[in-house]
PDB file of C-alpha atoms in Angstrom:
ATOM      1  CA  MET R   1       0.257   0.239  -0.066  1.00  0.00           C
ATOM      2  CA  ALA R   2       3.018   2.693   0.704  1.00  0.00           C
ATOM      3  CA  ARG R   3       4.356   1.944  -2.405  1.00  0.00           C
ATOM      4  CA  LYS R   4       0.903   2.885  -4.798  1.00  0.00           C
ATOM      5  CA  GLN R   5       1.019   5.757  -2.939  1.00  0.00           C
ATOM      6  CA  GLN R   6       5.133   6.187  -3.315  1.00  0.00           C
ATOM      7  CA  THR R   7       3.813   6.380  -6.999  1.00  0.00           C
ATOM      8  CA  ILE R   8       1.302   9.018  -6.760  1.00  0.00           C
ATOM      9  CA  TYR R   9       2.764  10.822  -5.624  1.00  0.00           C
ATOM     10  CA  ASN R  10       5.962  11.725  -8.447  1.00  0.00           C
ATOM     11  CA  ASP R  11       3.334  11.542 -11.132  1.00  0.00           C
ATOM     12  CA  TYR R  12       2.140  14.615  -9.584  1.00  0.00           C
ATOM     13  CA  ASP R  13       5.558  16.241  -8.003  1.00  0.00           C
ATOM     14  CA  ARG R  14       6.382  16.756 -11.730  1.00  0.00           C
ATOM     15  CA  ASN R  15       8.016  20.870 -11.988  1.00  0.00           C
ATOM     16  CA  GLN R  16       4.817  21.315 -14.356  1.00  0.00           C
ATOM     17  CA  VAL R  17       6.297  25.278 -15.081  1.00  0.00           C
ATOM     18  CA  LYS R  18       9.482  24.002 -16.665  1.00  0.00           C
ATOM     19  CA  ALA R  19       7.539  21.331 -19.328  1.00  0.00           C
ATOM     20  CA  ILE R  20       5.532  23.391 -20.538  1.00  0.00           C
ATOM     21  CA  LEU R  21       7.902  26.269 -21.211  1.00  0.00           C
ATOM     22  CA  LYS R  22      10.043  23.671 -22.649  1.00  0.00           C
ATOM     23  CA  LYS R  23       7.190  23.201 -24.840  1.00  0.00           C
ATOM     24  CA  ARG R  24       7.055  26.657 -25.869  1.00  0.00           C
ATOM     25  CA  LYS R  25      10.530  27.240 -26.118  1.00  0.00           C
ATOM     26  CA  VAL R  26      10.277  24.436 -28.720  1.00  0.00           C
ATOM     27  CA  LYS R  27       7.650  25.200 -30.529  1.00  0.00           C
ATOM     28  CA  ARG R  28       9.113  28.610 -31.017  1.00  0.00           C
ATOM     29  CA  ARG R  29      12.578  27.617 -32.100  1.00  0.00           C
ATOM     30  CA  LYS R  30       9.859  25.679 -34.689  1.00  0.00           C
ATOM     31  CA  ARG R  31       8.206  28.445 -36.037  1.00  0.00           C
ATOM     32  CA  ARG R  32      11.978  30.188 -36.331  1.00  0.00           C
ATOM     33  CA  LEU R  33      13.097  27.100 -37.994  1.00  0.00           C
ATOM     34  CA  LYS R  34      10.342  27.680 -40.723  1.00  0.00           C
ATOM     35  CA  ILE R  35      10.473  31.168 -41.832  1.00  0.00           C
ATOM     36  CA  LEU R  36      13.318  30.841 -41.750  1.00  0.00           C
ATOM     37  CA  LEU R  37      13.409  27.928 -44.823  1.00  0.00           C
ATOM     38  CA  ILE R  38      10.566  29.856 -46.228  1.00  0.00           C
ATOM     39  CA  ILE R  39      12.916  32.826 -46.667  1.00  0.00           C
ATOM     40  CA  LEU R  40      16.028  29.996 -47.567  1.00  0.00           C
ATOM     41  CA  ILE R  41      13.517  28.868 -50.192  1.00  0.00           C
ATOM     42  CA  ILE R  42      12.419  32.632 -51.336  1.00  0.00           C
ATOM     43  CA  ILE R  43      15.835  34.036 -51.863  1.00  0.00           C
ATOM     44  CA  LEU R  44      17.399  30.761 -53.714  1.00  0.00           C
ATOM     45  CA  ILE R  45      13.652  30.976 -56.352  1.00  0.00           C
ATOM     46  CA  ILE R  46      14.959  35.057 -56.170  1.00  0.00           C
ATOM     47  CA  ALA R  47      18.938  33.662 -57.300  1.00  0.00           C
ATOM     48  CA  PHE R  48      17.236  31.678 -59.838  1.00  0.00           C
ATOM     49  CA  PHE R  49      14.839  33.268 -61.869  1.00  0.00           C
ATOM     50  CA  MET R  50      17.937  36.476 -61.630  1.00  0.00           C
ATOM     51  CA  SER R  51      21.161  33.734 -63.092  1.00  0.00           C
ATOM     52  CA  ASP R  52      20.318  32.442 -66.550  1.00  0.00           C
ATOM     53  CA  TYR R  53      19.925  29.314 -65.794  1.00  0.00           C
ATOM     54  CA  SER R  54      16.086  29.492 -65.264  1.00  0.00           C
ATOM     55  CA  ARG R  55      16.109  30.873 -69.339  1.00  0.00           C
ATOM     56  CA  LEU R  56      16.280  29.939 -72.725  1.00  0.00           C
ATOM     57  CA  LYS R  57      19.206  28.851 -74.000  1.00  0.00           C
ATOM     58  CA  SER R  58      19.239  26.537 -77.520  1.00  0.00           C
ATOM     59  CA  ILE R  59      16.838  26.582 -80.164  1.00  0.00           C
ATOM     60  CA  THR R  60      16.754  22.975 -82.070  1.00  0.00           C
ATOM     61  CA  VAL R  61      14.705  22.838 -86.150  1.00  0.00           C
ATOM     62  CA  SER R  62      14.436  19.899 -87.706  1.00  0.00           C
ATOM     63  CA  GLY R  63      12.288  18.167 -90.219  1.00  0.00           C
ATOM     64  CA  ASN R  64      12.953  21.471 -92.470  1.00  0.00           C
ATOM     65  CA  ASN R  65      13.612  21.231 -96.755  1.00  0.00           C
ATOM     66  CA  ARG R  66      11.953  24.237 -98.178  1.00  0.00           C
ATOM     67  CA  VAL R  67      11.927  25.894 -95.129  1.00  0.00           C
ATOM     68  CA  GLU R  68      14.640  27.968 -93.989  1.00  0.00           C
ATOM     69  CA  ARG R  69      15.795  27.846 -90.206  1.00  0.00           C
ATOM     70  CA  GLN R  70      16.356  31.174 -89.812  1.00  0.00           C
ATOM     71  CA  GLU R  71      12.326  31.557 -90.719  1.00  0.00           C
ATOM     72  CA  ILE R  72      11.170  29.468 -88.095  1.00  0.00           C
ATOM     73  CA  ILE R  73      12.962  31.448 -85.686  1.00  0.00           C
ATOM     74  CA  ASP R  74      11.557  34.364 -86.470  1.00  0.00           C
ATOM     75  CA  ALA R  75       8.465  32.949 -86.177  1.00  0.00           C
ATOM     76  CA  ALA R  76       8.754  31.151 -83.031  1.00  0.00           C
ATOM     77  CA  LYS R  77       9.461  34.469 -81.893  1.00  0.00           C
ATOM     78  CA  ILE R  78      11.818  33.093 -79.402  1.00  0.00           C
ATOM     79  CA  ASN R  79      14.067  35.204 -77.480  1.00  0.00           C
ATOM     80  CA  LEU R  80      17.950  33.199 -75.887  1.00  0.00           C
ATOM     81  CA  HIS R  81      18.989  33.975 -72.460  1.00  0.00           C
ATOM     82  CA  GLN R  82      16.108  36.217 -72.075  1.00  0.00           C
ATOM     83  CA  ASP R  83      12.534  34.479 -72.220  1.00  0.00           C
ATOM     84  CA  TYR R  84      12.300  32.089 -69.624  1.00  0.00           C
ATOM     85  CA  THR R  85      11.847  28.420 -69.576  1.00  0.00           C
ATOM     86  CA  PHE R  86       9.543  27.519 -67.313  1.00  0.00           C
ATOM     87  CA  PHE R  87       6.601  30.954 -68.779  1.00  0.00           C
ATOM     88  CA  THR R  88       7.275  29.881 -72.995  1.00  0.00           C
ATOM     89  CA  ASN R  89       4.193  28.251 -73.960  1.00  0.00           C
ATOM     90  CA  THR R  90       4.944  26.070 -76.817  1.00  0.00           C
ATOM     91  CA  ASP R  91       1.282  25.830 -77.876  1.00  0.00           C
ATOM     92  CA  GLU R  92       1.763  29.717 -79.112  1.00  0.00           C
ATOM     93  CA  ILE R  93       4.956  28.532 -80.771  1.00  0.00           C
ATOM     94  CA  VAL R  94       3.521  26.654 -82.783  1.00  0.00           C
ATOM     95  CA  SER R  95       0.540  28.634 -83.827  1.00  0.00           C
ATOM     96  CA  ARG R  96       3.391  30.954 -84.563  1.00  0.00           C
ATOM     97  CA  ILE R  97       4.841  28.882 -86.631  1.00  0.00           C
ATOM     98  CA  LYS R  98       2.418  26.872 -88.699  1.00  0.00           C
ATOM     99  CA  GLU R  99       1.792  30.311 -89.807  1.00  0.00           C
ATOM    100  CA  VAL R 100       5.607  30.041 -91.476  1.00  0.00           C
ATOM    101  CA  PRO R 101       4.320  28.864 -95.688  1.00  0.00           C
ATOM    102  CA  LEU R 102       5.322  25.213 -96.209  1.00  0.00           C
ATOM    103  CA  VAL R 103       4.394  24.410 -93.248  1.00  0.00           C
ATOM    104  CA  LYS R 104       2.121  21.991 -92.364  1.00  0.00           C
ATOM    105  CA  SER R 105       2.537  21.342 -89.129  1.00  0.00           C
ATOM    106  CA  ALA R 106       4.745  21.512 -85.323  1.00  0.00           C
ATOM    107  CA  ARG R 107       5.831  20.051 -82.407  1.00  0.00           C
ATOM    108  CA  VAL R 108       7.935  21.845 -79.463  1.00  0.00           C
ATOM    109  CA  SER R 109       9.234  20.662 -76.902  1.00  0.00           C
ATOM    110  CA  LYS R 110      11.123  22.483 -74.214  1.00  0.00           C
ATOM    111  CA  ASN R 111      13.862  21.159 -70.931  1.00  0.00           C
ATOM    112  CA  LEU R 112      14.797  21.555 -67.468  1.00  0.00           C
ATOM    113  CA  PHE R 113      17.763  23.335 -69.306  1.00  0.00           C
ATOM    114  CA  GLY R 114      16.052  25.451 -71.591  1.00  0.00           C
ATOM    115  CA  ASP R 115      16.733  23.707 -74.030  1.00  0.00           C
ATOM    116  CA  ILE R 116      13.702  24.134 -76.992  1.00  0.00           C
ATOM    117  CA  THR R 117      13.381  21.759 -79.655  1.00  0.00           C
ATOM    118  CA  ILE R 118      11.396  21.811 -83.037  1.00  0.00           C
ATOM    119  CA  LYS R 119       9.778  20.125 -84.963  1.00  0.00           C
ATOM    120  CA  ILE R 120       8.536  20.550 -88.887  1.00  0.00           C
ATOM    121  CA  VAL R 121       6.934  18.522 -91.127  1.00  0.00           C
ATOM    122  CA  GLU R 122       6.427  20.617 -94.328  1.00  0.00           C
ATOM    123  CA  ALA R 123       3.849  21.234 -96.934  1.00  0.00           C
ATOM    124  CA  ASP R 124       4.159  19.830-100.705  1.00  0.00           C
ATOM    125  CA  PRO R 125       4.003  21.962-103.022  1.00  0.00           C
ATOM    126  CA  ILE R 126       0.991  20.745-105.713  1.00  0.00           C
ATOM    127  CA  ALA R 127       0.463  24.244-107.974  1.00  0.00           C
ATOM    128  CA  GLN R 128       1.349  26.601-109.206  1.00  0.00           C
ATOM    129  CA  CYS R 129       0.528  30.444-110.515  1.00  0.00           C
ATOM    130  CA  THR R 130       0.663  32.868-112.121  1.00  0.00           C
ATOM    131  CA  ILE R 131      -1.079  36.329-112.181  1.00  0.00           C
ATOM    132  CA  ASP R 132      -0.022  39.522-112.760  1.00  0.00           C
ATOM    133  CA  ASN R 133       3.826  37.985-113.145  1.00  0.00           C
ATOM    134  CA  VAL R 134       3.837  37.264-109.451  1.00  0.00           C
ATOM    135  CA  LEU R 135       3.897  33.428-108.798  1.00  0.00           C
ATOM    136  CA  TYR R 136       1.420  31.746-106.598  1.00  0.00           C
ATOM    137  CA  VAL R 137       2.033  28.406-104.924  1.00  0.00           C
ATOM    138  CA  VAL R 138      -0.430  26.141-103.921  1.00  0.00           C
ATOM    139  CA  ASP R 139       0.363  23.775-101.117  1.00  0.00           C
ATOM    140  CA  GLU R 140      -1.389  20.420 -99.903  1.00  0.00           C
ATOM    141  CA  THR R 141      -3.605  22.170 -97.389  1.00  0.00           C
ATOM    142  CA  GLY R 142      -4.645  24.765 -99.852  1.00  0.00           C
ATOM    143  CA  ARG R 143      -2.808  27.223 -98.405  1.00  0.00           C
ATOM    144  CA  ILE R 144      -1.888  29.725-101.114  1.00  0.00           C
ATOM    145  CA  ILE R 145       1.239  31.218-101.175  1.00  0.00           C
ATOM    146  CA  LYS R 146       2.813  34.533-102.869  1.00  0.00           C
ATOM    147  CA  ASP R 147       6.021  33.847-103.816  1.00  0.00           C
ATOM    148  CA  GLU R 148       7.002  37.343-105.304  1.00  0.00           C
ATOM    149  CA  ALA R 149      11.144  36.451-104.209  1.00  0.00           C
ATOM    150  CA  GLY R 150      10.763  33.689-106.765  1.00  0.00           C
ATOM    151  CA  LYS R 151      12.521  31.451-103.348  1.00  0.00           C
ATOM    152  CA  TYR R 152       9.858  28.409-105.030  1.00  0.00           C
ATOM    153  CA  VAL R 153       9.824  28.537-108.241  1.00  0.00           C
ATOM    154  CA  SER R 154      12.733  25.557-108.070  1.00  0.00           C
ATOM    155  CA  TYR R 155      10.087  23.563-105.897  1.00  0.00           C
ATOM    156  CA  VAL R 156       7.462  24.077-108.211  1.00  0.00           C
ATOM    157  CA  GLN R 157       8.983  23.033-111.814  1.00  0.00           C
ATOM    158  CA  ARG R 158       6.557  19.721-111.590  1.00  0.00           C
ATOM    159  CA  CYS R 159       4.206  20.929-110.015  1.00  0.00           C
ATOM    160  CA  PRO R 160       0.656  21.688-112.349  1.00  0.00           C
ATOM    161  CA  ARG R 161       0.601  25.241-114.129  1.00  0.00           C
ATOM    162  CA  LEU R 162      -2.694  27.913-112.835  1.00  0.00           C
ATOM    163  CA  ASN R 163      -3.818  29.146-116.085  1.00  0.00           C
ATOM    164  CA  ASN R 164      -6.234  32.151-116.432  1.00  0.00           C
ATOM    165  CA  PHE R 165      -6.819  32.287-113.191  1.00  0.00           C
ATOM    166  CA  ASP R 166      -7.180  35.462-111.161  1.00  0.00           C
ATOM    167  CA  TYR R 167      -6.350  35.880-107.051  1.00  0.00           C
ATOM    168  CA  GLU R 168     -10.620  35.005-106.127  1.00  0.00           C
ATOM    169  CA  HIS R 169     -10.940  31.881-108.594  1.00  0.00           C
ATOM    170  CA  LEU R 170      -7.954  30.920-107.187  1.00  0.00           C
ATOM    171  CA  GLU R 171      -9.155  30.473-103.847  1.00  0.00           C
ATOM    172  CA  GLU R 172     -11.997  29.204-104.638  1.00  0.00           C
ATOM    173  CA  PHE R 173     -10.369  26.719-107.341  1.00  0.00           C
ATOM    174  CA  SER R 174      -7.589  25.915-103.991  1.00  0.00           C
ATOM    175  CA  LYS R 175     -10.092  24.614-101.726  1.00  0.00           C
ATOM    176  CA  GLU R 176     -11.546  22.061-103.907  1.00  0.00           C
ATOM    177  CA  PHE R 177      -7.942  20.912-105.864  1.00  0.00           C
ATOM    178  CA  ILE R 178      -6.778  19.852-101.744  1.00  0.00           C
ATOM    179  CA  LYS R 179      -9.920  17.506-102.378  1.00  0.00           C
ATOM    180  CA  LEU R 180      -8.543  15.670-105.269  1.00  0.00           C
ATOM    181  CA  PRO R 181      -6.437  12.409-105.493  1.00  0.00           C
ATOM    182  CA  SER R 182      -2.758  12.518-105.020  1.00  0.00           C
ATOM    183  CA  GLN R 183      -2.653  10.014-108.304  1.00  0.00           C
ATOM    184  CA  VAL R 184      -4.869  12.075-110.464  1.00  0.00           C
ATOM    185  CA  ILE R 185      -3.042  15.691-109.319  1.00  0.00           C
ATOM    186  CA  ASN R 186       0.571  13.582-110.330  1.00  0.00           C
ATOM    187  CA  GLN R 187      -1.493  13.157-113.767  1.00  0.00           C
ATOM    188  CA  ILE R 188      -2.191  16.586-114.740  1.00  0.00           C
ATOM    189  CA  SER R 189       0.333  19.324-116.605  1.00  0.00           C
ATOM    190  CA  ASP R 190      -1.930  22.107-116.804  1.00  0.00           C
ATOM    191  CA  ILE R 191      -5.611  23.303-115.400  1.00  0.00           C
ATOM    192  CA  ASN R 192      -6.938  25.988-117.551  1.00  0.00           C
ATOM    193  CA  TYR R 193      -9.592  28.482-115.655  1.00  0.00           C
ATOM    194  CA  ALA R 194     -12.610  28.585-118.710  1.00  0.00           C
ATOM    195  CA  PRO R 195     -15.311  29.518-117.456  1.00  0.00           C
ATOM    196  CA  LEU R 196     -18.750  30.249-119.830  1.00  0.00           C
ATOM    197  CA  SER R 197     -21.233  32.411-119.543  1.00  0.00           C
ATOM    198  CA  ALA R 198     -24.004  30.071-117.213  1.00  0.00           C
ATOM    199  CA  ASP R 199     -20.577  28.009-116.432  1.00  0.00           C
ATOM    200  CA  GLU R 200     -19.185  29.666-114.404  1.00  0.00           C
ATOM    201  CA  THR R 201     -16.172  27.514-112.756  1.00  0.00           C
ATOM    202  CA  ARG R 202     -15.444  25.672-115.404  1.00  0.00           C
ATOM    203  CA  CYS R 203     -12.137  24.432-115.831  1.00  0.00           C
ATOM    204  CA  GLU R 204     -10.010  22.493-118.619  1.00  0.00           C
ATOM    205  CA  PHE R 205      -7.162  19.768-117.460  1.00  0.00           C
ATOM    206  CA  ILE R 206      -4.642  19.500-119.279  1.00  0.00           C
ATOM    207  CA  MET R 207      -3.103  15.789-118.381  1.00  0.00           C
ATOM    208  CA  ASP R 208       0.275  14.143-119.226  1.00  0.00           C
ATOM    209  CA  ASP R 209      -1.062  12.285-121.449  1.00  0.00           C
ATOM    210  CA  ALA R 210      -2.866  14.456-123.766  1.00  0.00           C
ATOM    211  CA  LYS R 211      -5.876  14.010-122.630  1.00  0.00           C
ATOM    212  CA  ILE R 212      -8.239  16.848-121.544  1.00  0.00           C
ATOM    213  CA  LEU R 213     -10.949  17.155-118.666  1.00  0.00           C
ATOM    214  CA  TYR R 214     -13.380  19.721-118.602  1.00  0.00           C
ATOM    215  CA  LEU R 215     -14.643  20.151-114.879  1.00  0.00           C
ATOM    216  CA  ARG R 216     -16.538  22.091-112.548  1.00  0.00           C
ATOM    217  CA  TYR R 217     -14.557  23.221-109.500  1.00  0.00           C
ATOM    218  CA  ASP R 218     -17.174  23.430-107.053  1.00  0.00           C
ATOM    219  CA  ASP R 219     -17.483  19.315-108.117  1.00  0.00           C
ATOM    220  CA  MET R 220     -14.643  17.909-109.383  1.00  0.00           C
ATOM    221  CA  ALA R 221     -14.114  16.707-106.018  1.00  0.00           C
ATOM    222  CA  GLU R 222     -16.917  14.110-105.678  1.00  0.00           C
ATOM    223  CA  GLN R 223     -16.008  13.339-109.745  1.00  0.00           C
ATOM    224  CA  LEU R 224     -12.511  11.920-109.344  1.00  0.00           C
ATOM    225  CA  LYS R 225     -13.038  10.908-106.555  1.00  0.00           C
ATOM    226  CA  GLY R 226     -10.803   7.159-105.317  1.00  0.00           C
ATOM    227  CA  ASN R 227     -10.424   5.402-108.479  1.00  0.00           C
ATOM    228  CA  ASN R 228     -12.669   7.206-110.980  1.00  0.00           C
ATOM    229  CA  TYR R 229     -10.360   8.619-112.850  1.00  0.00           C
ATOM    230  CA  ALA R 230      -8.799   5.831-113.310  1.00  0.00           C
ATOM    231  CA  LEU R 231     -11.322   3.376-114.382  1.00  0.00           C
ATOM    232  CA  LEU R 232     -12.793   5.860-116.805  1.00  0.00           C
ATOM    233  CA  MET R 233      -9.449   6.012-118.493  1.00  0.00           C
ATOM    234  CA  GLU R 234      -9.347   1.944-118.242  1.00  0.00           C
ATOM    235  CA  LYS R 235     -12.909   1.482-119.116  1.00  0.00           C
ATOM    236  CA  TYR R 236     -12.666   4.485-123.089  1.00  0.00           C
ATOM    237  CA  PRO R 237      -9.038   4.870-123.618  1.00  0.00           C
ATOM    238  CA  ASP R 238      -9.113   5.655-126.652  1.00  0.00           C
ATOM    239  CA  ASP R 239     -10.962   8.982-125.963  1.00  0.00           C
ATOM    240  CA  LYS R 240      -9.458  12.259-125.906  1.00  0.00           C
ATOM    241  CA  TYR R 241     -11.781  14.564-124.267  1.00  0.00           C
ATOM    242  CA  TYR R 242     -14.445  14.289-121.350  1.00  0.00           C
ATOM    243  CA  ASP R 243     -16.880  16.627-120.359  1.00  0.00           C
ATOM    244  CA  PHE R 244     -18.400  15.407-117.157  1.00  0.00           C
ATOM    245  CA  LEU R 245     -21.895  17.368-115.920  1.00  0.00           C
ATOM    246  CA  GLY R 246     -23.008  16.117-112.979  1.00  0.00           C
ATOM    247  CA  LYS R 247     -23.313  11.999-112.388  1.00  0.00           C
ATOM    248  CA  TYR R 248     -22.663  11.998-116.706  1.00  0.00           C
ATOM    249  CA  VAL R 249     -19.093  12.560-118.942  1.00  0.00           C
ATOM    250  CA  TYR R 250     -19.439  13.325-122.179  1.00  0.00           C
ATOM    251  CA  ARG R 251     -16.496  11.336-124.512  1.00  0.00           C
ATOM    252  CA  SER R 252     -15.323  12.414-127.626  1.00  0.00           C
ATOM    253  CA  LYS R 253     -12.068  11.481-129.533  1.00  0.00           C
TER     254      LYS R 253
END
């Protein structure tokens, strides 16, 4: 019985004031450490953004053949050693690069070391047209590129020539022309815009084998879709003129 009383006495004999003060001291120390840690982190962040480590350092461009590297970089509007890596929006860069003539698509990535990588896919030119002594290039996306400097002349030598078009009708024609099968486009030598009084969209296609097709550009994609042209040539190989009107094709030698 005496031992039990001694144990109870020892539990309540502790210095409660010292224990409370000690706990407060530990809390204050932890609070100071947290504040110091936060200040240190802020200082490191500020130092990082003030240094060159946080900025873009290099640009790598690949996939370009016809489009000059510098033209892509200029369109990207990237300022090396000035723009911050973390704040660089790659989607915006892609949008700007896709505005460059003959760029079909682009992919832009970055890493933590400030390196920007740009990979592009070029659009192939599929037609050429000269209006008022200025060359216009139509690419596979239907975009029309004005080439006043003649920089794309060597790339369109094998493309079909579009004749007698003004710019307005060239735009309308190009939107439909890109829908034609590539195997048909590759067999075209020249296309003459040849409207009639009641047939404003009429065009004359001169093929590599000297056959001549009369098509309306507002429905030519439907008329030449798939292997329609190949089947027609296989069925009527000896005819020279083919006039496509709706569901019918009028032929003559």
